[in-house]
Amino acid sequence: MALDIVLLGPPGVGKGTQAERLEAWLGLPQVSSGDLFREAIAKGTRLGRKAEGYIDRGELVPDQVTIDMIAERIAKPDCAKGVILDGFPRTVEQARILDELLAKMGRRVDIVLDIEASEETLLERLTGRWLCRQCGRVYHRLSNPEQVRGICDECGGRLYQREDDRPKTQRRRLQVYQDRTVPLQAYYRRKGVLVDIDGEGDVESVWRQIKAAVEPLVAQKA
Ligand code: AMP
């Protein structure tokens, strides 16, 4: 039986880091809409050109563009046993369509891990964030630094800071999260799949909460 997990939470809360851990633990692919857009931009594809301006301004890419991209990704064979969705859905419309897509495969969103933290914490995390240009792995100057400065531990790629992590864009992204994505909490709470995760602590403490929330489902699906 498939296991489909959604990671919800504002930019900078650590969704990507936790998604990587879930991927390693469960052997399910992490599907990050932000990573897919950044890859498309780096390759200069049509999708990348469509998305770039929105991302640079800290706005959401239009629903249809995002939904088409994710629909194509989750139809791939590696997603047949489930996915870890990181950064998607981000609007109620996206959530509705995701439900439809999964229903067609006899699946549903099994659990939504809603990781929340204060704005102060988020701004601090976004400022120290560095990413690998090659594999997308996320580092943090203070809490999760790379071993050799500027080089990815995993693949040796060069690390860079995201343009949209600049302070003005950060604020806009947090506002967009409040306006467009927070309504998803109610949407998923009604469905009985939302779990509140306290994102204030360090990576380990967030991971412990996530593991405790997901473990019963893993046992049930096995
Ligand atoms: P992220 O890496 O998840 O912070 O995403 C970076 C940027 O990609 C966001 O600020 C949006 O501009 C865009 N993006 C990522 N996921 C979505 C989504 N589900 N819907 C719309 N735009 C998205």
PDB file of C-alpha atoms and ligand atoms in Angstrom:
ATOM      1  CA  MET A   1       0.000   0.000   0.000  1.00  0.00           C
ATOM      2  CA  ALA A   2       1.306   3.443  -0.902  1.00  0.00           C
ATOM      3  CA  LEU A   3       2.248   6.043   1.691  1.00  0.00           C
ATOM      4  CA  ASP A   4       1.782   9.666   0.657  1.00  0.00           C
ATOM      5  CA  ILE A   5       3.129  12.376   2.934  1.00  0.00           C
ATOM      6  CA  VAL A   6       2.802  16.164   2.647  1.00  0.00           C
ATOM      7  CA  LEU A   7       5.208  18.515   4.398  1.00  0.00           C
ATOM      8  CA  LEU A   8       3.497  21.804   5.121  1.00  0.00           C
ATOM      9  CA  GLY A   9       5.137  24.838   6.666  1.00  0.00           C
ATOM     10  CA  PRO A  10       6.593  28.258   5.902  1.00  0.00           C
ATOM     11  CA  PRO A  11       9.792  28.877   3.952  1.00  0.00           C
ATOM     12  CA  GLY A  12      12.845  28.279   6.118  1.00  0.00           C
ATOM     13  CA  VAL A  13      11.156  25.989   8.643  1.00  0.00           C
ATOM     14  CA  GLY A  14      13.244  22.995   7.549  1.00  0.00           C
ATOM     15  CA  LYS A  15      10.854  21.022   5.322  1.00  0.00           C
ATOM     16  CA  GLY A  16      13.635  20.089   2.896  1.00  0.00           C
ATOM     17  CA  THR A  17      15.931  18.767   5.616  1.00  0.00           C
ATOM     18  CA  GLN A  18      13.158  16.662   7.154  1.00  0.00           C
ATOM     19  CA  ALA A  19      12.047  15.460   3.711  1.00  0.00           C
ATOM     20  CA  GLU A  20      15.580  14.184   3.076  1.00  0.00           C
ATOM     21  CA  ARG A  21      15.443  12.215   6.333  1.00  0.00           C
ATOM     22  CA  LEU A  22      12.042  10.778   5.484  1.00  0.00           C
ATOM     23  CA  GLU A  23      13.365   9.770   2.077  1.00  0.00           C
ATOM     24  CA  ALA A  24      16.334   7.956   3.621  1.00  0.00           C
ATOM     25  CA  TRP A  25      14.149   6.259   6.226  1.00  0.00           C
ATOM     26  CA  LEU A  26      11.207   5.208   4.075  1.00  0.00           C
ATOM     27  CA  GLY A  27      12.870   4.784   0.679  1.00  0.00           C
ATOM     28  CA  LEU A  28      10.228   6.987  -0.917  1.00  0.00           C
ATOM     29  CA  PRO A  29      11.195   9.864  -3.226  1.00  0.00           C
ATOM     30  CA  GLN A  30      11.184  13.439  -1.989  1.00  0.00           C
ATOM     31  CA  VAL A  31       9.324  15.568  -4.513  1.00  0.00           C
ATOM     32  CA  SER A  32      10.054  19.242  -3.971  1.00  0.00           C
ATOM     33  CA  SER A  33       8.254  21.697  -6.242  1.00  0.00           C
ATOM     34  CA  GLY A  34      10.860  24.361  -5.470  1.00  0.00           C
ATOM     35  CA  ASP A  35      13.701  21.999  -6.466  1.00  0.00           C
ATOM     36  CA  LEU A  36      11.894  21.052  -9.675  1.00  0.00           C
ATOM     37  CA  PHE A  37      11.477  24.735 -10.572  1.00  0.00           C
ATOM     38  CA  ARG A  38      15.116  25.508  -9.767  1.00  0.00           C
ATOM     39  CA  GLU A  39      16.269  22.595 -11.941  1.00  0.00           C
ATOM     40  CA  ALA A  40      14.095  23.806 -14.808  1.00  0.00           C
ATOM     41  CA  ILE A  41      15.499  27.334 -14.444  1.00  0.00           C
ATOM     42  CA  ALA A  42      19.084  26.042 -14.392  1.00  0.00           C
ATOM     43  CA  LYS A  43      18.413  24.056 -17.575  1.00  0.00           C
ATOM     44  CA  GLY A  44      16.660  27.010 -19.233  1.00  0.00           C
ATOM     45  CA  THR A  45      13.523  25.004 -20.115  1.00  0.00           C
ATOM     46  CA  ARG A  46      10.132  26.501 -21.008  1.00  0.00           C
ATOM     47  CA  LEU A  47       8.866  25.622 -17.528  1.00  0.00           C
ATOM     48  CA  GLY A  48      11.870  27.380 -16.010  1.00  0.00           C
ATOM     49  CA  ARG A  49      11.253  30.542 -18.023  1.00  0.00           C
ATOM     50  CA  LYS A  50       7.589  30.542 -16.961  1.00  0.00           C
ATOM     51  CA  ALA A  51       8.447  30.148 -13.265  1.00  0.00           C
ATOM     52  CA  GLU A  52      11.527  32.334 -12.847  1.00  0.00           C
ATOM     53  CA  GLY A  53       9.935  35.781 -12.449  1.00  0.00           C
ATOM     54  CA  TYR A  54       7.445  34.603  -9.837  1.00  0.00           C
ATOM     55  CA  ILE A  55      10.137  32.873  -7.814  1.00  0.00           C
ATOM     56  CA  ASP A  56      12.471  35.879  -7.876  1.00  0.00           C
ATOM     57  CA  ARG A  57       9.648  38.078  -6.546  1.00  0.00           C
ATOM     58  CA  GLY A  58       8.723  35.586  -3.816  1.00  0.00           C
ATOM     59  CA  GLU A  59       5.287  35.008  -5.387  1.00  0.00           C
ATOM     60  CA  LEU A  60       3.718  31.638  -6.118  1.00  0.00           C
ATOM     61  CA  VAL A  61       4.004  30.193  -9.600  1.00  0.00           C
ATOM     62  CA  PRO A  62       0.456  29.920 -11.078  1.00  0.00           C
ATOM     63  CA  ASP A  63      -1.450  26.826  -9.973  1.00  0.00           C
ATOM     64  CA  GLN A  64      -1.856  25.294 -13.415  1.00  0.00           C
ATOM     65  CA  VAL A  65       1.861  25.399 -14.191  1.00  0.00           C
ATOM     66  CA  THR A  66       2.731  23.918 -10.798  1.00  0.00           C
ATOM     67  CA  ILE A  67       0.039  21.247 -10.889  1.00  0.00           C
ATOM     68  CA  ASP A  68       1.050  20.052 -14.388  1.00  0.00           C
ATOM     69  CA  MET A  69       4.656  19.748 -13.262  1.00  0.00           C
ATOM     70  CA  ILE A  70       3.779  17.738 -10.134  1.00  0.00           C
ATOM     71  CA  ALA A  71       1.228  15.540 -11.946  1.00  0.00           C
ATOM     72  CA  GLU A  72       3.945  14.538 -14.412  1.00  0.00           C
ATOM     73  CA  ARG A  73       6.426  13.869 -11.612  1.00  0.00           C
ATOM     74  CA  ILE A  74       4.187  11.727  -9.407  1.00  0.00           C
ATOM     75  CA  ALA A  75       3.073   9.618 -12.364  1.00  0.00           C
ATOM     76  CA  LYS A  76       6.656   8.301 -12.664  1.00  0.00           C
ATOM     77  CA  PRO A  77       7.332   4.700 -11.564  1.00  0.00           C
ATOM     78  CA  ASP A  78       9.532   5.653  -8.602  1.00  0.00           C
ATOM     79  CA  CYS A  79       6.466   7.279  -6.992  1.00  0.00           C
ATOM     80  CA  ALA A  80       4.289   4.146  -7.210  1.00  0.00           C
ATOM     81  CA  LYS A  81       4.812   3.268  -3.529  1.00  0.00           C
ATOM     82  CA  GLY A  82       4.250   6.830  -2.320  1.00  0.00           C
ATOM     83  CA  VAL A  83       5.890  10.244  -2.212  1.00  0.00           C
ATOM     84  CA  ILE A  84       7.140  12.816   0.231  1.00  0.00           C
ATOM     85  CA  LEU A  85       5.794  16.113  -1.053  1.00  0.00           C
ATOM     86  CA  ASP A  86       7.825  19.116   0.028  1.00  0.00           C
ATOM     87  CA  GLY A  87       6.449  22.548  -0.869  1.00  0.00           C
ATOM     88  CA  PHE A  88       3.400  21.203  -2.686  1.00  0.00           C
ATOM     89  CA  PRO A  89       0.503  21.818  -2.317  1.00  0.00           C
ATOM     90  CA  ARG A  90       0.692  25.496  -1.388  1.00  0.00           C
ATOM     91  CA  THR A  91      -2.867  26.570  -2.248  1.00  0.00           C
ATOM     92  CA  VAL A  92      -6.274  25.024  -1.606  1.00  0.00           C
ATOM     93  CA  GLU A  93      -6.715  24.591  -5.378  1.00  0.00           C
ATOM     94  CA  GLN A  94      -3.472  22.604  -5.560  1.00  0.00           C
ATOM     95  CA  ALA A  95      -4.605  20.460  -2.625  1.00  0.00           C
ATOM     96  CA  ARG A  96      -7.928  19.678  -4.307  1.00  0.00           C
ATOM     97  CA  ILE A  97      -6.251  18.648  -7.538  1.00  0.00           C
ATOM     98  CA  LEU A  98      -3.714  16.564  -5.634  1.00  0.00           C
ATOM     99  CA  ASP A  99      -6.589  14.699  -3.972  1.00  0.00           C
ATOM    100  CA  GLU A 100      -8.053  14.010  -7.414  1.00  0.00           C
ATOM    101  CA  LEU A 101      -4.740  12.846  -8.849  1.00  0.00           C
ATOM    102  CA  LEU A 102      -4.104  10.471  -5.958  1.00  0.00           C
ATOM    103  CA  ALA A 103      -7.706   9.211  -5.949  1.00  0.00           C
ATOM    104  CA  LYS A 104      -7.273   8.139  -9.575  1.00  0.00           C
ATOM    105  CA  MET A 105      -4.412   5.935  -8.372  1.00  0.00           C
ATOM    106  CA  GLY A 106      -6.466   4.596  -5.443  1.00  0.00           C
ATOM    107  CA  ARG A 107      -4.419   6.694  -3.024  1.00  0.00           C
ATOM    108  CA  ARG A 108      -4.869   9.651  -0.704  1.00  0.00           C
ATOM    109  CA  VAL A 109      -2.782  12.052   1.326  1.00  0.00           C
ATOM    110  CA  ASP A 110      -2.134   9.884   4.381  1.00  0.00           C
ATOM    111  CA  ILE A 111      -0.559  12.466   6.628  1.00  0.00           C
ATOM    112  CA  VAL A 112       0.255  16.188   6.566  1.00  0.00           C
ATOM    113  CA  LEU A 113       3.146  17.232   8.785  1.00  0.00           C
ATOM    114  CA  ASP A 114       2.611  20.905   9.526  1.00  0.00           C
ATOM    115  CA  ILE A 115       5.926  22.299  10.776  1.00  0.00           C
ATOM    116  CA  GLU A 116       5.536  25.798  12.214  1.00  0.00           C
ATOM    117  CA  ALA A 117       7.945  28.280  13.802  1.00  0.00           C
ATOM    118  CA  SER A 118       8.012  31.982  14.685  1.00  0.00           C
ATOM    119  CA  GLU A 119       8.866  34.580  12.038  1.00  0.00           C
ATOM    120  CA  GLU A 120      12.041  35.428  13.944  1.00  0.00           C
ATOM    121  CA  THR A 121      13.277  31.837  13.741  1.00  0.00           C
ATOM    122  CA  LEU A 122      12.385  31.598  10.060  1.00  0.00           C
ATOM    123  CA  LEU A 123      14.233  34.763   9.072  1.00  0.00           C
ATOM    124  CA  GLU A 124      17.311  33.584  10.955  1.00  0.00           C
ATOM    125  CA  ARG A 125      17.237  30.215   9.210  1.00  0.00           C
ATOM    126  CA  LEU A 126      16.715  31.647   5.730  1.00  0.00           C
ATOM    127  CA  THR A 127      19.655  34.011   6.143  1.00  0.00           C
ATOM    128  CA  GLY A 128      22.113  31.185   6.883  1.00  0.00           C
ATOM    129  CA  ARG A 129      20.827  28.792   4.250  1.00  0.00           C
ATOM    130  CA  TRP A 130      23.158  27.450   1.526  1.00  0.00           C
ATOM    131  CA  LEU A 131      22.281  24.889  -1.143  1.00  0.00           C
ATOM    132  CA  CYS A 132      24.227  22.577  -3.398  1.00  0.00           C
ATOM    133  CA  ARG A 133      23.978  23.705  -7.014  1.00  0.00           C
ATOM    134  CA  GLN A 134      24.340  20.113  -8.173  1.00  0.00           C
ATOM    135  CA  CYS A 135      22.149  17.959  -5.885  1.00  0.00           C
ATOM    136  CA  GLY A 136      20.058  20.572  -4.053  1.00  0.00           C
ATOM    137  CA  ARG A 137      21.091  19.447  -0.560  1.00  0.00           C
ATOM    138  CA  VAL A 138      20.456  22.102   2.073  1.00  0.00           C
ATOM    139  CA  TYR A 139      23.030  23.341   4.600  1.00  0.00           C
ATOM    140  CA  HIS A 140      22.963  25.989   7.293  1.00  0.00           C
ATOM    141  CA  ARG A 141      25.951  28.032   8.351  1.00  0.00           C
ATOM    142  CA  LEU A 142      25.129  27.608  12.040  1.00  0.00           C
ATOM    143  CA  SER A 143      23.010  24.517  12.566  1.00  0.00           C
ATOM    144  CA  ASN A 144      24.094  22.219   9.735  1.00  0.00           C
ATOM    145  CA  PRO A 145      27.336  23.395   8.124  1.00  0.00           C
ATOM    146  CA  GLU A 146      29.179  21.585   5.342  1.00  0.00           C
ATOM    147  CA  GLN A 147      32.549  19.993   6.200  1.00  0.00           C
ATOM    148  CA  VAL A 148      34.589  21.910   3.614  1.00  0.00           C
ATOM    149  CA  ARG A 149      33.363  25.484   3.246  1.00  0.00           C
ATOM    150  CA  GLY A 150      31.358  25.998   0.066  1.00  0.00           C
ATOM    151  CA  ILE A 151      31.462  22.336  -1.043  1.00  0.00           C
ATOM    152  CA  CYS A 152      28.664  19.766  -0.760  1.00  0.00           C
ATOM    153  CA  ASP A 153      29.538  16.823   1.567  1.00  0.00           C
ATOM    154  CA  GLU A 154      27.354  14.567  -0.512  1.00  0.00           C
ATOM    155  CA  CYS A 155      28.399  15.159  -4.130  1.00  0.00           C
ATOM    156  CA  GLY A 156      31.209  17.741  -4.120  1.00  0.00           C
ATOM    157  CA  GLY A 157      29.039  20.369  -5.868  1.00  0.00           C
ATOM    158  CA  ARG A 158      29.422  24.084  -5.132  1.00  0.00           C
ATOM    159  CA  LEU A 159      27.110  25.678  -2.556  1.00  0.00           C
ATOM    160  CA  TYR A 160      25.179  28.879  -3.271  1.00  0.00           C
ATOM    161  CA  GLN A 161      22.618  31.115  -1.581  1.00  0.00           C
ATOM    162  CA  ARG A 162      19.199  31.414  -3.142  1.00  0.00           C
ATOM    163  CA  GLU A 163      18.316  34.783  -4.677  1.00  0.00           C
ATOM    164  CA  ASP A 164      14.880  34.589  -3.098  1.00  0.00           C
ATOM    165  CA  ASP A 165      16.437  34.186   0.372  1.00  0.00           C
ATOM    166  CA  ARG A 166      17.285  37.932   0.358  1.00  0.00           C
ATOM    167  CA  PRO A 167      15.548  39.768   3.237  1.00  0.00           C
ATOM    168  CA  LYS A 168      12.962  41.680   1.192  1.00  0.00           C
ATOM    169  CA  THR A 169      11.888  38.587  -0.731  1.00  0.00           C
ATOM    170  CA  GLN A 170      11.914  36.496   2.456  1.00  0.00           C
ATOM    171  CA  ARG A 171       9.303  38.779   3.974  1.00  0.00           C
ATOM    172  CA  ARG A 172       7.157  38.578   0.873  1.00  0.00           C
ATOM    173  CA  ARG A 173       7.369  34.770   0.889  1.00  0.00           C
ATOM    174  CA  LEU A 174       6.284  34.630   4.521  1.00  0.00           C
ATOM    175  CA  GLN A 175       3.335  36.900   3.713  1.00  0.00           C
ATOM    176  CA  VAL A 176       2.359  34.746   0.731  1.00  0.00           C
ATOM    177  CA  TYR A 177       2.539  31.708   3.019  1.00  0.00           C
ATOM    178  CA  GLN A 178       0.106  33.347   5.454  1.00  0.00           C
ATOM    179  CA  ASP A 179      -2.328  34.384   2.723  1.00  0.00           C
ATOM    180  CA  ARG A 180      -2.282  31.418   0.383  1.00  0.00           C
ATOM    181  CA  THR A 181      -0.960  28.366   2.248  1.00  0.00           C
ATOM    182  CA  VAL A 182      -2.188  28.684   5.848  1.00  0.00           C
ATOM    183  CA  PRO A 183      -5.788  27.908   4.690  1.00  0.00           C
ATOM    184  CA  LEU A 184      -4.505  24.399   3.932  1.00  0.00           C
ATOM    185  CA  GLN A 185      -4.253  23.742   7.655  1.00  0.00           C
ATOM    186  CA  ALA A 186      -8.028  23.911   7.957  1.00  0.00           C
ATOM    187  CA  TYR A 187      -8.467  21.930   4.742  1.00  0.00           C
ATOM    188  CA  TYR A 188      -6.365  19.027   6.002  1.00  0.00           C
ATOM    189  CA  ARG A 189      -7.508  19.282   9.628  1.00  0.00           C
ATOM    190  CA  ARG A 190     -11.058  18.692   8.423  1.00  0.00           C
ATOM    191  CA  LYS A 191      -9.851  15.568   6.677  1.00  0.00           C
ATOM    192  CA  GLY A 192      -8.254  14.395   9.925  1.00  0.00           C
ATOM    193  CA  VAL A 193      -4.738  14.051   8.499  1.00  0.00           C
ATOM    194  CA  LEU A 194      -3.012  17.160   9.887  1.00  0.00           C
ATOM    195  CA  VAL A 195      -0.342  16.728  12.563  1.00  0.00           C
ATOM    196  CA  ASP A 196       1.161  19.781  14.278  1.00  0.00           C
ATOM    197  CA  ILE A 197       4.941  19.709  14.485  1.00  0.00           C
ATOM    198  CA  ASP A 198       6.830  22.266  16.552  1.00  0.00           C
ATOM    199  CA  GLY A 199       9.577  23.573  14.271  1.00  0.00           C
ATOM    200  CA  GLU A 200      11.305  25.803  16.842  1.00  0.00           C
ATOM    201  CA  GLY A 201      13.773  23.201  18.037  1.00  0.00           C
ATOM    202  CA  ASP A 202      16.819  21.746  16.292  1.00  0.00           C
ATOM    203  CA  VAL A 203      16.754  19.263  13.412  1.00  0.00           C
ATOM    204  CA  GLU A 204      16.807  16.288  15.794  1.00  0.00           C
ATOM    205  CA  SER A 205      13.871  17.426  17.892  1.00  0.00           C
ATOM    206  CA  VAL A 206      11.745  18.079  14.796  1.00  0.00           C
ATOM    207  CA  TRP A 207      12.773  14.704  13.406  1.00  0.00           C
ATOM    208  CA  ARG A 208      11.733  12.907  16.620  1.00  0.00           C
ATOM    209  CA  GLN A 209       8.253  14.409  16.383  1.00  0.00           C
ATOM    210  CA  ILE A 210       7.958  13.497  12.715  1.00  0.00           C
ATOM    211  CA  LYS A 211       9.105   9.948  13.271  1.00  0.00           C
ATOM    212  CA  ALA A 212       6.629   9.480  16.102  1.00  0.00           C
ATOM    213  CA  ALA A 213       3.807  10.755  13.888  1.00  0.00           C
ATOM    214  CA  VAL A 214       4.695   8.638  10.851  1.00  0.00           C
ATOM    215  CA  GLU A 215       5.703   5.385  12.575  1.00  0.00           C
ATOM    216  CA  PRO A 216       2.132   4.138  13.239  1.00  0.00           C
ATOM    217  CA  LEU A 217       1.290   4.655   9.572  1.00  0.00           C
ATOM    218  CA  VAL A 218       4.336   2.715   8.453  1.00  0.00           C
ATOM    219  CA  ALA A 219       3.307  -0.154  10.733  1.00  0.00           C
ATOM    220  CA  GLN A 220      -0.259  -0.005   9.438  1.00  0.00           C
ATOM    221  CA  LYS A 221       0.787  -0.014   5.789  1.00  0.00           C
ATOM    222  CA  ALA A 222       3.370  -2.776   6.126  1.00  0.00           C
TER     223      ALA A 222
HETATM  224  P1  AMP B   1      10.630  26.515  -2.101  1.00  0.00           P
HETATM  225  O1  AMP B   1      11.954  25.963  -2.505  1.00  0.00           O
HETATM  226  O2  AMP B   1       9.649  25.445  -1.732  1.00  0.00           O
HETATM  227  O3  AMP B   1      10.729  27.594  -1.075  1.00  0.00           O
HETATM  228  O4  AMP B   1      10.030  27.207  -3.429  1.00  0.00           O
HETATM  229  C1  AMP B   1      10.672  28.291  -4.041  1.00  0.00           C
HETATM  230  C2  AMP B   1       9.689  29.080  -4.881  1.00  0.00           C
HETATM  231  O5  AMP B   1       9.164  28.227  -5.914  1.00  0.00           O
HETATM  232  C3  AMP B   1       8.471  29.593  -4.137  1.00  0.00           C
HETATM  233  O6  AMP B   1       8.715  30.808  -3.455  1.00  0.00           O
HETATM  234  C4  AMP B   1       7.477  29.751  -5.292  1.00  0.00           C
HETATM  235  O7  AMP B   1       7.779  30.904  -6.057  1.00  0.00           O
HETATM  236  C5  AMP B   1       7.793  28.539  -6.145  1.00  0.00           C
HETATM  237  N1  AMP B   1       6.981  27.376  -5.719  1.00  0.00           N
HETATM  238  C6  AMP B   1       7.429  26.240  -5.112  1.00  0.00           C
HETATM  239  N2  AMP B   1       6.414  25.406  -4.871  1.00  0.00           N
HETATM  240  C7  AMP B   1       5.294  26.014  -5.306  1.00  0.00           C
HETATM  241  C8  AMP B   1       3.922  25.657  -5.328  1.00  0.00           C
HETATM  242  N3  AMP B   1       3.474  24.507  -4.805  1.00  0.00           N
HETATM  243  N4  AMP B   1       3.042  26.543  -5.880  1.00  0.00           N
HETATM  244  C9  AMP B   1       3.468  27.702  -6.414  1.00  0.00           C
HETATM  245  N5  AMP B   1       4.743  28.112  -6.416  1.00  0.00           N
HETATM  246  C10 AMP B   1       5.659  27.275  -5.873  1.00  0.00           C
END
